[in-house]
Short mmCIF file of C-alpha atoms and ligand atoms in Angstrom, two decimals:
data_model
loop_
_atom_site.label_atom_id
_atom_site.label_comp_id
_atom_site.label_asym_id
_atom_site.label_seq_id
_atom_site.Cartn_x
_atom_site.Cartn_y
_atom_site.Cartn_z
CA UNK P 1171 -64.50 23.61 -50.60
CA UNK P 1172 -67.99 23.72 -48.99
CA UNK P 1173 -70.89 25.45 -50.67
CA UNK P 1174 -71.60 27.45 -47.33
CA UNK P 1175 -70.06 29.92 -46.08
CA UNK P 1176 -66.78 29.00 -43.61
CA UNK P 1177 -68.46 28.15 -39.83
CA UNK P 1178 -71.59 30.35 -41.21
CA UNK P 1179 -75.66 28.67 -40.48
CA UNK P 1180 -76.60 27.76 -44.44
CA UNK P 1181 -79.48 29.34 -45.69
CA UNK P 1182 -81.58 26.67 -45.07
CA UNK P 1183 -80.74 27.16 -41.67
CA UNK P 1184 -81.34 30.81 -41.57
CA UNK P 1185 -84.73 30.73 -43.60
CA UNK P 1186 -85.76 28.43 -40.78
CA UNK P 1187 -84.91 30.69 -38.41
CA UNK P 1188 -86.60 33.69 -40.00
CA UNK P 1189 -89.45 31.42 -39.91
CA UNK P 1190 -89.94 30.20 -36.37
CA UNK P 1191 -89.18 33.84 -35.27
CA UNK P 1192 -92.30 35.65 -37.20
CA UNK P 1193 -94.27 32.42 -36.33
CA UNK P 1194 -93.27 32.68 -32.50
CA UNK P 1195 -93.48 37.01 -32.16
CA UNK P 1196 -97.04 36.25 -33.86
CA UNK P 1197 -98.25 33.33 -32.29
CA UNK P 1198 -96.43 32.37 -29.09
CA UNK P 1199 -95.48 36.02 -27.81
CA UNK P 1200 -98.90 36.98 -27.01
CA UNK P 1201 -99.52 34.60 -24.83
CA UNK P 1202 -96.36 33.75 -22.94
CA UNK P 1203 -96.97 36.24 -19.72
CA UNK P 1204 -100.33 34.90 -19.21
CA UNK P 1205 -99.57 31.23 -19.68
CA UNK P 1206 -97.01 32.18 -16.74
CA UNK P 1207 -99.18 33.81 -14.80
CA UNK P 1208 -101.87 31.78 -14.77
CA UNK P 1209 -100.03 28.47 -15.22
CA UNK P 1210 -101.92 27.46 -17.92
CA UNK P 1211 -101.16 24.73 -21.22
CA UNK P 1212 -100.06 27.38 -24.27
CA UNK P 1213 -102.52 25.77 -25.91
CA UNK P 1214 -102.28 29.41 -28.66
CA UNK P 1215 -98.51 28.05 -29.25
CA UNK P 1216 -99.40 24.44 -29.79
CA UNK P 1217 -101.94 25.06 -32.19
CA UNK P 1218 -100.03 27.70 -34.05
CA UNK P 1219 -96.65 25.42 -33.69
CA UNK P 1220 -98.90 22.52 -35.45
CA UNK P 1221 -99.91 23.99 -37.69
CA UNK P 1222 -96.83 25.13 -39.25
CA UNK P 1223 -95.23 21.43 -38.47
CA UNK P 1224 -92.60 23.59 -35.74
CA UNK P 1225 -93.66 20.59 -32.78
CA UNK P 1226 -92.04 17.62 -33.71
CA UNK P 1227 -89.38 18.88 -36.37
CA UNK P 1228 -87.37 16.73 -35.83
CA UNK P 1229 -89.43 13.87 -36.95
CA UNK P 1230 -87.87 12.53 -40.54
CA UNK P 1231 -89.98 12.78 -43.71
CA UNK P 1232 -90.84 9.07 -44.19
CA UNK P 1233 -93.06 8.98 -41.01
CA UNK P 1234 -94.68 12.16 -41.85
CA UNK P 1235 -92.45 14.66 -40.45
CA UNK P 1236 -90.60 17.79 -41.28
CA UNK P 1237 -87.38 16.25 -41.22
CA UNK P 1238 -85.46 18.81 -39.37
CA UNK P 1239 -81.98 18.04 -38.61
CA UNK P 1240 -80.77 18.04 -35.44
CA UNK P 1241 -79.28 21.61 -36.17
CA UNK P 1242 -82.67 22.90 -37.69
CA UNK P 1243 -84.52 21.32 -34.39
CA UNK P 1244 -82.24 23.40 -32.07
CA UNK P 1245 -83.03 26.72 -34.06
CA UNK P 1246 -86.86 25.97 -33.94
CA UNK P 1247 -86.32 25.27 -30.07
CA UNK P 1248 -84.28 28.32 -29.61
CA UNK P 1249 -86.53 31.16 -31.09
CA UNK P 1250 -89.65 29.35 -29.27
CA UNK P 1251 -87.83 29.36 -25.90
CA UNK P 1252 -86.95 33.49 -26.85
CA UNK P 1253 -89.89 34.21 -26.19
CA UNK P 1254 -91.77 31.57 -24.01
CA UNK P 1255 -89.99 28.47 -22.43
CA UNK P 1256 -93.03 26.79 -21.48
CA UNK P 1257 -93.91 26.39 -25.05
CA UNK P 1258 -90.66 25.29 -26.21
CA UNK P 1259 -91.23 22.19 -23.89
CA UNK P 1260 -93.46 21.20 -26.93
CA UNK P 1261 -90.79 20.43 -29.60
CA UNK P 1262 -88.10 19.61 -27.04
CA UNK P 1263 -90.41 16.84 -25.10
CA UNK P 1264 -91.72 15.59 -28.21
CA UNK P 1265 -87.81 15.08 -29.44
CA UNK P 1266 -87.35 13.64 -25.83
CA UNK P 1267 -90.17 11.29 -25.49
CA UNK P 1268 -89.80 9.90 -29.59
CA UNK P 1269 -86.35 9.52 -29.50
CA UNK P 1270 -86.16 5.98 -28.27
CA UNK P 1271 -88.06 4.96 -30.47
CA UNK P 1272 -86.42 6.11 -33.51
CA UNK P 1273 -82.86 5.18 -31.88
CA UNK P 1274 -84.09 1.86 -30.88
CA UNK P 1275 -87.55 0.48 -31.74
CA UNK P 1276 -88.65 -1.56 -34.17
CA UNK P 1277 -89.58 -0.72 -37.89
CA UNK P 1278 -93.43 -1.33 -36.68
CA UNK P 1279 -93.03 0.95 -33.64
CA UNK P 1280 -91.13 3.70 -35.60
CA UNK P 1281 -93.84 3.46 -38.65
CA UNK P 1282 -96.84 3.46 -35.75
CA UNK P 1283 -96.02 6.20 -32.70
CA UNK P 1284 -93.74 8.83 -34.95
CA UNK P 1285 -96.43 9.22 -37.66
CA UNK P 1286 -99.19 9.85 -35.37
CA UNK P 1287 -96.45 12.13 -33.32
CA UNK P 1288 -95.74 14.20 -36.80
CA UNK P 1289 -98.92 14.31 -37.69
CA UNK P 1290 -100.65 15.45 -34.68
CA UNK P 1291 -102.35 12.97 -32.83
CA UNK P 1292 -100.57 13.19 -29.65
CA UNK P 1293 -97.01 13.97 -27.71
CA UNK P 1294 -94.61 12.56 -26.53
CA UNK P 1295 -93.12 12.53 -23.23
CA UNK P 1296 -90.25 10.58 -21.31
CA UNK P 1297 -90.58 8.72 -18.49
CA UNK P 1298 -87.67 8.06 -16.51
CA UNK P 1299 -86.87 9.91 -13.51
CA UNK P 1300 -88.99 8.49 -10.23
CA UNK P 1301 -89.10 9.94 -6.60
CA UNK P 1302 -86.17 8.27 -5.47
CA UNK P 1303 -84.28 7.80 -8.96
CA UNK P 1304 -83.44 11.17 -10.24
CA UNK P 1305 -79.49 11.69 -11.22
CA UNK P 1306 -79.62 7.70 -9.82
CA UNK P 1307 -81.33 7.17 -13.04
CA UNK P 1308 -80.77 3.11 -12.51
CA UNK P 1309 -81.77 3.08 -9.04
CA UNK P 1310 -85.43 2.73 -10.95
CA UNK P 1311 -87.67 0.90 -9.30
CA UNK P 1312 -90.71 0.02 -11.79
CA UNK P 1313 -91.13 -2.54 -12.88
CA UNK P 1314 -92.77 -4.49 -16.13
CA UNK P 1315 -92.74 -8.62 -15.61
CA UNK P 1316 -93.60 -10.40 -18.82
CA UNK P 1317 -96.94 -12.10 -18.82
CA UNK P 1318 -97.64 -14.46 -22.02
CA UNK P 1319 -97.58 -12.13 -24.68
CA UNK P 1320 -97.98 -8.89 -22.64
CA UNK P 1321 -96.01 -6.89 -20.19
CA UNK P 1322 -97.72 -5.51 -17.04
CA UNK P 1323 -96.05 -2.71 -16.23
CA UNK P 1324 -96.07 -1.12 -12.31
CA UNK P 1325 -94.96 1.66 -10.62
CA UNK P 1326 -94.51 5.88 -10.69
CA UNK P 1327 -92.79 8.21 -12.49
CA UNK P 1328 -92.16 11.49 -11.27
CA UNK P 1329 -91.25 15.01 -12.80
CA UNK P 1330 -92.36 14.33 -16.09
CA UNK P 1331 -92.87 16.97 -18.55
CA UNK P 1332 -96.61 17.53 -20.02
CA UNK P 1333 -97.88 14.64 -18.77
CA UNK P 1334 -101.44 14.38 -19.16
CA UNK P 1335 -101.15 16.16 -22.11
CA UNK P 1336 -99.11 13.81 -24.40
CA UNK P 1337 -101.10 10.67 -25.97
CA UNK P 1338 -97.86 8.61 -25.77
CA UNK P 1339 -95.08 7.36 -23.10
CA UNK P 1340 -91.59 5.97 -23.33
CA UNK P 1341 -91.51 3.97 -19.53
CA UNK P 1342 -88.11 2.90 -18.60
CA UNK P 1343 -88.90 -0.24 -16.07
CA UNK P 1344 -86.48 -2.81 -14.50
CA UNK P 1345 -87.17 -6.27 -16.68
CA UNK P 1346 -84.96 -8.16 -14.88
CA UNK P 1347 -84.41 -7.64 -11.25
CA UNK P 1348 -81.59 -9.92 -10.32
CA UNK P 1349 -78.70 -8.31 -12.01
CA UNK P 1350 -75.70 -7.70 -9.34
CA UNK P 1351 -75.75 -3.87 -8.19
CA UNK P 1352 -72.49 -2.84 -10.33
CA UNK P 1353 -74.96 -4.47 -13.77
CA UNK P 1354 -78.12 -2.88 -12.82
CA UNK P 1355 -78.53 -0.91 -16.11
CA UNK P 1356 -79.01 -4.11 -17.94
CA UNK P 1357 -81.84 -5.16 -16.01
CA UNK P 1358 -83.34 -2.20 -17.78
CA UNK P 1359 -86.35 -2.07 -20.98
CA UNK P 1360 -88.08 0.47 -22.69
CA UNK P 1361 -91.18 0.78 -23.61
CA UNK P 1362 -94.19 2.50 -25.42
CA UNK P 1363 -97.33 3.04 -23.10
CA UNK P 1364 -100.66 5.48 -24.00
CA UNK P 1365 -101.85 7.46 -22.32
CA UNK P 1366 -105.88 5.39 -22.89
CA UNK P 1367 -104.13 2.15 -21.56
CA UNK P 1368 -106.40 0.96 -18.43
CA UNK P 1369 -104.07 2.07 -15.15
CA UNK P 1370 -102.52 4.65 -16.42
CA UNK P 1371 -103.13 8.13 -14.80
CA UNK P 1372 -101.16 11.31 -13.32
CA UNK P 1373 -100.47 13.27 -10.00
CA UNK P 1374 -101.64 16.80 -9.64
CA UNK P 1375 -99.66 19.40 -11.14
CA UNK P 1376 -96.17 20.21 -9.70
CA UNK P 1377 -96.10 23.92 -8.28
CA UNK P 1378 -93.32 25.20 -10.07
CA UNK P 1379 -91.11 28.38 -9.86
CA UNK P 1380 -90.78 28.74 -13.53
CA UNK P 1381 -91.91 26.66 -16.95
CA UNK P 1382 -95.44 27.05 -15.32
CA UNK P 1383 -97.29 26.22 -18.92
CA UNK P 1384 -95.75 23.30 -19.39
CA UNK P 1385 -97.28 20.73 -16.95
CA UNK P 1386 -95.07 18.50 -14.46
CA UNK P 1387 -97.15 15.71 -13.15
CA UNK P 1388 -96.24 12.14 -11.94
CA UNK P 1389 -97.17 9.47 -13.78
CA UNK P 1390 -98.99 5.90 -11.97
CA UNK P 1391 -98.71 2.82 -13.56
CA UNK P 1392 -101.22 0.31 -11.85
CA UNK P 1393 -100.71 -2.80 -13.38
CA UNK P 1394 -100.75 -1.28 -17.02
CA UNK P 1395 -100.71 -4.69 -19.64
CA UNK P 1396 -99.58 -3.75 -23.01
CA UNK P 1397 -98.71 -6.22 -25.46
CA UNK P 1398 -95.22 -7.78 -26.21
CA UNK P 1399 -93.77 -5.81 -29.26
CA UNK P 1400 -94.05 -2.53 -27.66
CA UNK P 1401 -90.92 -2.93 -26.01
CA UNK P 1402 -88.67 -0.70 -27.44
CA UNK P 1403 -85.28 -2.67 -28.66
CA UNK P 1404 -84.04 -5.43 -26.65
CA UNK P 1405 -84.88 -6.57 -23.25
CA UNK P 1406 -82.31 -4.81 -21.11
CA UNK P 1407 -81.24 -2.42 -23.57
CA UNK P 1408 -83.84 0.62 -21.75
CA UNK P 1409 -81.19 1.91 -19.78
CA UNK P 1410 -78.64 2.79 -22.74
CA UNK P 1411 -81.20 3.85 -25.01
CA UNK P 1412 -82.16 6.26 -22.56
CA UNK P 1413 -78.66 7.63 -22.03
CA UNK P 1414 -78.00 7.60 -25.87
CA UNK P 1415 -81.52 9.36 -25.88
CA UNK P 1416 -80.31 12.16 -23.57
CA UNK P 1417 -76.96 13.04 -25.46
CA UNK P 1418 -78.85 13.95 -28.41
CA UNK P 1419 -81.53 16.03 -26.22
CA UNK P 1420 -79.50 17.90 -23.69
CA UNK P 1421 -78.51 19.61 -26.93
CA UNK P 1422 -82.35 20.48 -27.05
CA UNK P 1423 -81.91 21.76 -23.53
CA UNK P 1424 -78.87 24.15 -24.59
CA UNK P 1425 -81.06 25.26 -27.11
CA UNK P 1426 -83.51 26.46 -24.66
CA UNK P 1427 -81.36 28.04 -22.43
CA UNK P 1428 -79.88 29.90 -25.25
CA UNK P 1429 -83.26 31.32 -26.48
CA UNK P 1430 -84.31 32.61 -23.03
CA UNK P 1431 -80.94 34.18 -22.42
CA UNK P 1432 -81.27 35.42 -25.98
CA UNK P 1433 -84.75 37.22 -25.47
CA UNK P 1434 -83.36 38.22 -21.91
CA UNK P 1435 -80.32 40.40 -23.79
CA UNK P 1436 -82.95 41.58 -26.47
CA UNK P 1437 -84.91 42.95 -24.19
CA UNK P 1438 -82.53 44.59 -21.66
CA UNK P 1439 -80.75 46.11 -24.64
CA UNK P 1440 -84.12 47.60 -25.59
CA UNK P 1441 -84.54 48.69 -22.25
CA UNK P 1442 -81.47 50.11 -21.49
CA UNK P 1443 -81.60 52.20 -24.62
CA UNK P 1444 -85.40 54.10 -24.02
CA UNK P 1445 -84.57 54.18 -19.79
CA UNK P 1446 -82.95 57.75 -18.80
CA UNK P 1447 -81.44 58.25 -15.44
CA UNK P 1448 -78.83 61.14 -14.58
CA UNK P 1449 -80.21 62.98 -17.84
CA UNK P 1450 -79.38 60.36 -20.90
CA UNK P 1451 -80.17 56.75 -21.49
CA UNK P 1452 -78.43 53.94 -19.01
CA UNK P 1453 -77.32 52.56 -22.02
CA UNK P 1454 -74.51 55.51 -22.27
CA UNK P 1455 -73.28 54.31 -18.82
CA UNK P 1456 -70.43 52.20 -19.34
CA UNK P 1457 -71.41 50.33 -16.14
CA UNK P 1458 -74.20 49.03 -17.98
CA UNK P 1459 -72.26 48.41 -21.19
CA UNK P 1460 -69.84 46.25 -20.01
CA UNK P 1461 -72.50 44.16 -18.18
CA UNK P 1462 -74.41 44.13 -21.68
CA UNK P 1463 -71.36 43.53 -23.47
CA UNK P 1464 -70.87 39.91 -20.90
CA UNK P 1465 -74.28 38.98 -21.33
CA UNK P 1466 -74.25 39.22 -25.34
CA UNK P 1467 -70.47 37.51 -25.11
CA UNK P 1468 -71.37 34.49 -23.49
CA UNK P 1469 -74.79 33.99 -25.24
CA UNK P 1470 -72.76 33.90 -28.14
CA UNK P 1471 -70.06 31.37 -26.92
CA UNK P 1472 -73.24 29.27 -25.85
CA UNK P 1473 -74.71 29.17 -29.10
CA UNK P 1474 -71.77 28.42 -30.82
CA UNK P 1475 -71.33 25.42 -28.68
CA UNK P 1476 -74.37 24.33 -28.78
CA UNK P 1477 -74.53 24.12 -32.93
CA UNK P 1478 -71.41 22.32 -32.83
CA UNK P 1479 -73.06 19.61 -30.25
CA UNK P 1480 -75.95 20.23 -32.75
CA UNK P 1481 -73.96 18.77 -35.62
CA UNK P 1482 -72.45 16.17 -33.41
CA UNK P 1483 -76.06 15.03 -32.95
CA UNK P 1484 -76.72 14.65 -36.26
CA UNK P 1485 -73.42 13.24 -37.48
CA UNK P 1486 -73.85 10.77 -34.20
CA UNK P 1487 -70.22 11.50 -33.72
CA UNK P 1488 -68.44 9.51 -30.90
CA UNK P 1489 -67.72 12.67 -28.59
CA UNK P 1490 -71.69 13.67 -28.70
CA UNK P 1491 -71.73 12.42 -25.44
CA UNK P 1492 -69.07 14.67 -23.88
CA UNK P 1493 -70.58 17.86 -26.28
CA UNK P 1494 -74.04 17.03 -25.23
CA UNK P 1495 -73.15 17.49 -21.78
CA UNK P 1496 -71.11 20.62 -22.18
CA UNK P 1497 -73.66 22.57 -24.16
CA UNK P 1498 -76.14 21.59 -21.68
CA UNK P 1499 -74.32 22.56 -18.39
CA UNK P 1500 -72.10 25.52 -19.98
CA UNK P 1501 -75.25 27.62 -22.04
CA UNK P 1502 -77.56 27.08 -18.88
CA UNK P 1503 -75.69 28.44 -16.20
CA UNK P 1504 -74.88 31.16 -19.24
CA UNK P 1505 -79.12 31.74 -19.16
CA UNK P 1506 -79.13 31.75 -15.49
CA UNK P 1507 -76.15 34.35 -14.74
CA UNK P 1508 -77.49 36.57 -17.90
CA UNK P 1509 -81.81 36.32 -17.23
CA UNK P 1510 -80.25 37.84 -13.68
CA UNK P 1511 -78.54 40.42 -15.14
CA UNK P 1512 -81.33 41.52 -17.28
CA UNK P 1513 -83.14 41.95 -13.94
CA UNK P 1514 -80.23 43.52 -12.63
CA UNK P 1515 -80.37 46.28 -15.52
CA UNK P 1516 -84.01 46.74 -15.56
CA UNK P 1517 -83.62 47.51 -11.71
CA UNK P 1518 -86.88 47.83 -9.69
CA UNK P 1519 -88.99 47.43 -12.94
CA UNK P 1520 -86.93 44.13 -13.58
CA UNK P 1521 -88.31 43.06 -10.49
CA UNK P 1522 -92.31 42.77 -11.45
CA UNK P 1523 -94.58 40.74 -13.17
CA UNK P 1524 -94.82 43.54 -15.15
CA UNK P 1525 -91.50 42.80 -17.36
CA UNK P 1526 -90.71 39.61 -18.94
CA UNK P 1527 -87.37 39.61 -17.41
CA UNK P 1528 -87.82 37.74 -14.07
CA UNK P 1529 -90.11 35.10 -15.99
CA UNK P 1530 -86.87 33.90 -17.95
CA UNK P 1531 -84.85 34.71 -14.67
CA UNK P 1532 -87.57 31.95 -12.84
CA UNK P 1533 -87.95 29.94 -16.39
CA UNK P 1534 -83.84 29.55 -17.17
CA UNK P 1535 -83.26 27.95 -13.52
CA UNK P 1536 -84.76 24.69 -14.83
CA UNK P 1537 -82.40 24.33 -17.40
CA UNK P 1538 -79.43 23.31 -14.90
CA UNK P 1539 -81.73 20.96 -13.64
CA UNK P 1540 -83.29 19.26 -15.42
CA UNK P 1541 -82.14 16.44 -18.17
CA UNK P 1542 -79.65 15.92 -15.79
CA UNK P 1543 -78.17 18.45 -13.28
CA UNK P 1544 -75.41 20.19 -14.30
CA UNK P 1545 -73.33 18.00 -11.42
CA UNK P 1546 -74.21 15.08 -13.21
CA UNK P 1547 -73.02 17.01 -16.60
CA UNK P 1548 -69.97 17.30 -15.23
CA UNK P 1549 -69.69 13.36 -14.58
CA UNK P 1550 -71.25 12.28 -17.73
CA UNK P 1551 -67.95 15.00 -19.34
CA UNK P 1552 -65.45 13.38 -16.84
CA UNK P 1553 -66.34 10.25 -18.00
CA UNK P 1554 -65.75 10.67 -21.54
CA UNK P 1555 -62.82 12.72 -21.07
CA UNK P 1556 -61.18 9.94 -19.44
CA UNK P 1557 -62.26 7.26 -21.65
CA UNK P 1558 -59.85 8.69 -24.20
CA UNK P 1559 -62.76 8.95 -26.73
CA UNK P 1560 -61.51 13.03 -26.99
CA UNK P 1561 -58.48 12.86 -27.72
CA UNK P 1562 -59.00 9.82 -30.51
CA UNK P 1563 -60.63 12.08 -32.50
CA UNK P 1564 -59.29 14.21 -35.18
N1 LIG O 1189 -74.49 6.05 -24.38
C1 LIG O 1189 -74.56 4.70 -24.40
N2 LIG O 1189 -74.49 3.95 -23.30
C2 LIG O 1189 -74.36 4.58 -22.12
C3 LIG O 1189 -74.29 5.99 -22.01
C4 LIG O 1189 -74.35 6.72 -23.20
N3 LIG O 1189 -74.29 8.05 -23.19
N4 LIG O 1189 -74.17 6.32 -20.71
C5 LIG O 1189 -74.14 5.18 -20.03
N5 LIG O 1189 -74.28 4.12 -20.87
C6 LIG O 1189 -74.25 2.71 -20.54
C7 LIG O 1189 -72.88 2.39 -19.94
O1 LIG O 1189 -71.96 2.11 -20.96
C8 LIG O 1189 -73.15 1.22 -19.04
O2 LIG O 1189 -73.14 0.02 -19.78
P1 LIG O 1189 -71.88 -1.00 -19.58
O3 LIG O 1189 -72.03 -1.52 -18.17
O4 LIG O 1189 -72.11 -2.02 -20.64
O5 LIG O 1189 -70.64 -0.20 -19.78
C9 LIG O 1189 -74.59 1.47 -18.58
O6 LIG O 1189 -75.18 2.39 -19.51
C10 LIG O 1189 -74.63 2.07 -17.21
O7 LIG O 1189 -73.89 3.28 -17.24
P2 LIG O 1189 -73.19 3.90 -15.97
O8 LIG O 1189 -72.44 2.82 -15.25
O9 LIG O 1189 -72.43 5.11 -16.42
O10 LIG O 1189 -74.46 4.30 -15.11
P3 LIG O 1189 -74.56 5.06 -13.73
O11 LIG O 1189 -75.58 4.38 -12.91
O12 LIG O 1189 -73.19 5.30 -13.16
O13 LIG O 1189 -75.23 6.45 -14.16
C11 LIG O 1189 -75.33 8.75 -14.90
C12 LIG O 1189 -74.64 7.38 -14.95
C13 LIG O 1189 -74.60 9.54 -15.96
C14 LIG O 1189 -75.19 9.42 -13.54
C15 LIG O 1189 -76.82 8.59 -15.28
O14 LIG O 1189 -77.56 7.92 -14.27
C16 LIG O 1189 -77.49 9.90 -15.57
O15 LIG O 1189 -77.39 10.45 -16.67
N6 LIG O 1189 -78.24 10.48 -14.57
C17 LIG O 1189 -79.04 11.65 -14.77
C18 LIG O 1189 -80.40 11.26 -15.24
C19 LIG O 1189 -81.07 12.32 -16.03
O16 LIG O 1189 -80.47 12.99 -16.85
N7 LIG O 1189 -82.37 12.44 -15.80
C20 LIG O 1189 -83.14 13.38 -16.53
C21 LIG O 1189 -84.53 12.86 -16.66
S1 LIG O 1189 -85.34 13.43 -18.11
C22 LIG O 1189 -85.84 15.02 -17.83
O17 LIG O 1189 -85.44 15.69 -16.96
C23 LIG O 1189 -86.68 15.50 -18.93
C24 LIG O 1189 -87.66 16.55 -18.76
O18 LIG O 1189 -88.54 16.53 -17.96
C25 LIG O 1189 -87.64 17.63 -19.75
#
């Protein structure tokens, strides 16, 4: 029998939790409706996130890190995202823009970019997308041609998350050009690039509708040269380290759509409970309670997927892929349809700046976006459903 408690978070788990959540009402709360409004870094939550070792959790102990599990990282992202989804960017970006590295690099490369990640020295973002290769991930067109023992690297990124503000890069960038169309992928590295290498630098700002603390920027890579072993894995390996990257982290997304759709319900309940209309609280309508009752029902089936991609992650079980996708697609358009309705039941009110409600509304819509739109979820579950791998399993 297990020590914990049947399909129950351990302690561990739950101390965590309790954690992040006094941390985050605290120290990232405060802050979140004028980091929105004024579209500024939450530079209150970084520090305060730091300093309790909450932005790169996920980083294991013998590089310096907390050595959250993949579970622990998703409660951490969660109760950030509850309150402010701009900060949450911090822990989930840094998990983003590390992990191909730790699936992939080398023993130097690990040692080198995730201790200076853990212990503060800079972020990590991800660097795939460009502006004509979004869900056409592979249709990539930088590129990094070997040059003694350096790689020049070339081209832009675009929509990538806190750039300027992370120290360090992982650059997907065609190696090898001449692969037939239907083998593109292989033609495909990864690589490490800093933010101080010479032709490096970013596009302004994206104007965003939501997330508006956590800057979007392009990235320009004018013939950057970076030496050899900064490759990450094997030539032509970029392209599946970057997938296997994103089945662990659109569980990181999931997370974040849970939290906002969680702090959404929390504070609608609240509302609906002080509010009087007709003589008595709307909460005594049962209008409003079934509406409340749907919104706290499927946060709940989100959540519970989500952990159970969560342990997939960890486990690196075989169907990760298809449960990465599926928390991903299934608890962001939960965060979408329930951030409305907590608009819906704050009414006029819901409407304005005034109430946090239409800043997870605005702030949830990027979660079926990005890391893949949730059409391409639906491909990436297709896929695996098809392969078999499913029904293999146990
Ligand atoms: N694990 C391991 N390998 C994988 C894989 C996975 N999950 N998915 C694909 N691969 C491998 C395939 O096996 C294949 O190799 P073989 O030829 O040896 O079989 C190779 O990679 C190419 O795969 P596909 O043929 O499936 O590639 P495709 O061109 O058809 O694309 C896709 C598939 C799923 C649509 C993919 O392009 C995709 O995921 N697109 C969306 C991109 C995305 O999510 N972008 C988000 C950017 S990051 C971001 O948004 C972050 C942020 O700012 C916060």
């Amino acid at each position: 029998m297990s020590e914990y408690p049947l399909f129950a978070l351990s302690e561990e788990h739950q101390a965590i939790r309790e954690a992040v959540r006094d941390l985050c009402e605290a120290k990232v709360a405060p802050y979140a409706a004028d980091v929105d409004e004024n579209a500024r870094y939450p530079q209150e939550a970084a520090d305060a996130l730091q300093a309790a070792d909450f932005h790169a959790p996920h980083v294991p102990e013998e590089y310096g890190g907390a050595g959250a599990d993949a579970l622990a990282t998703v409660i951490v992202i969660e109760e950030i995202a509850r309150v402010c989804m701009a900060s949450s960017l911090i822990p989930a970006v840094n998990k983003l823009g590390s992990m191909p590295v730790l699936l992939s690099g080398s023993e130097e490369l690990r040692k080198k970019y995730l201790t200076k990640l853990a212990s503060g020295e800079g972020g990590f973002s991800y660097c795939l997308s460009e502006p004509d290769a979004g869900s056409d991930a592979a249709a990539m067109k930088t590129r990094a041609v070997r040059d003694g023992d350096d790689w020049v690297l070339d081209g832009v990124k675009r929509w990538i998350t806190n750039a300027g503000v992370s120290e360090y890069y992982t650059v997907m960038a065609v190696t090898d050009p001449d692969h037939p169309s239907s083998a593109r992928a292989k033609g495909i590295s990864a690589f490490v690039v800093e933010k101080s290498d010479e032709g490096v630098s970013f596009g302004a700002p994206e104007k965003k509708l939501g997330i508006k603390g956590s800057p979007t920027r392009e990235v320009y890579l004018d013939q950057v040269r970076i030496p050899a072993d900064r490759i990450i894995g094997e030539e032509g390996t970029g392209f599946e380290t970057a997938m296997r990257t994103l089945d662990h982290t659109r569980v990181t997304i999931a997370a974040q759509a849970v939290g906002v759709a969680q702090g959404a319900v929390d504070y609608a309940l609240s509302y609906a409970k002080e509010r009087q209309q007709f003589g008595k609280p709307i909460a005594d309508f049962q209008g409003l309670q079934f509406l409340l009752a749907d919104m706290g029902m499927k946060v709940e089936a989100a959540r519970q997927l989500t952990y159970a991609a969560a342990g997939r992650s960890e486990r690196g079980d075989k169907d990760l892929t298809f449960f990465g996708a599926a928390a991903k697609c299934y608890a962001s358009d939960v965060a979408m349809e329930v951030t409305t309705n907590a608009v819906q039941v704050l009414g006029g009110y819901g409407y304005t700046r005034d109430y946090p409600v239409e800043r997870m509304m605005r702030d949830a819509k990027i979660t079926q976006i990005y890391e893949g739109t949730n059409q391409v979820q639906r491909i990436v579950m297709a896929r695996q459903l098809l392969s078999g791998i499913q029904s293999e399993l146990p």
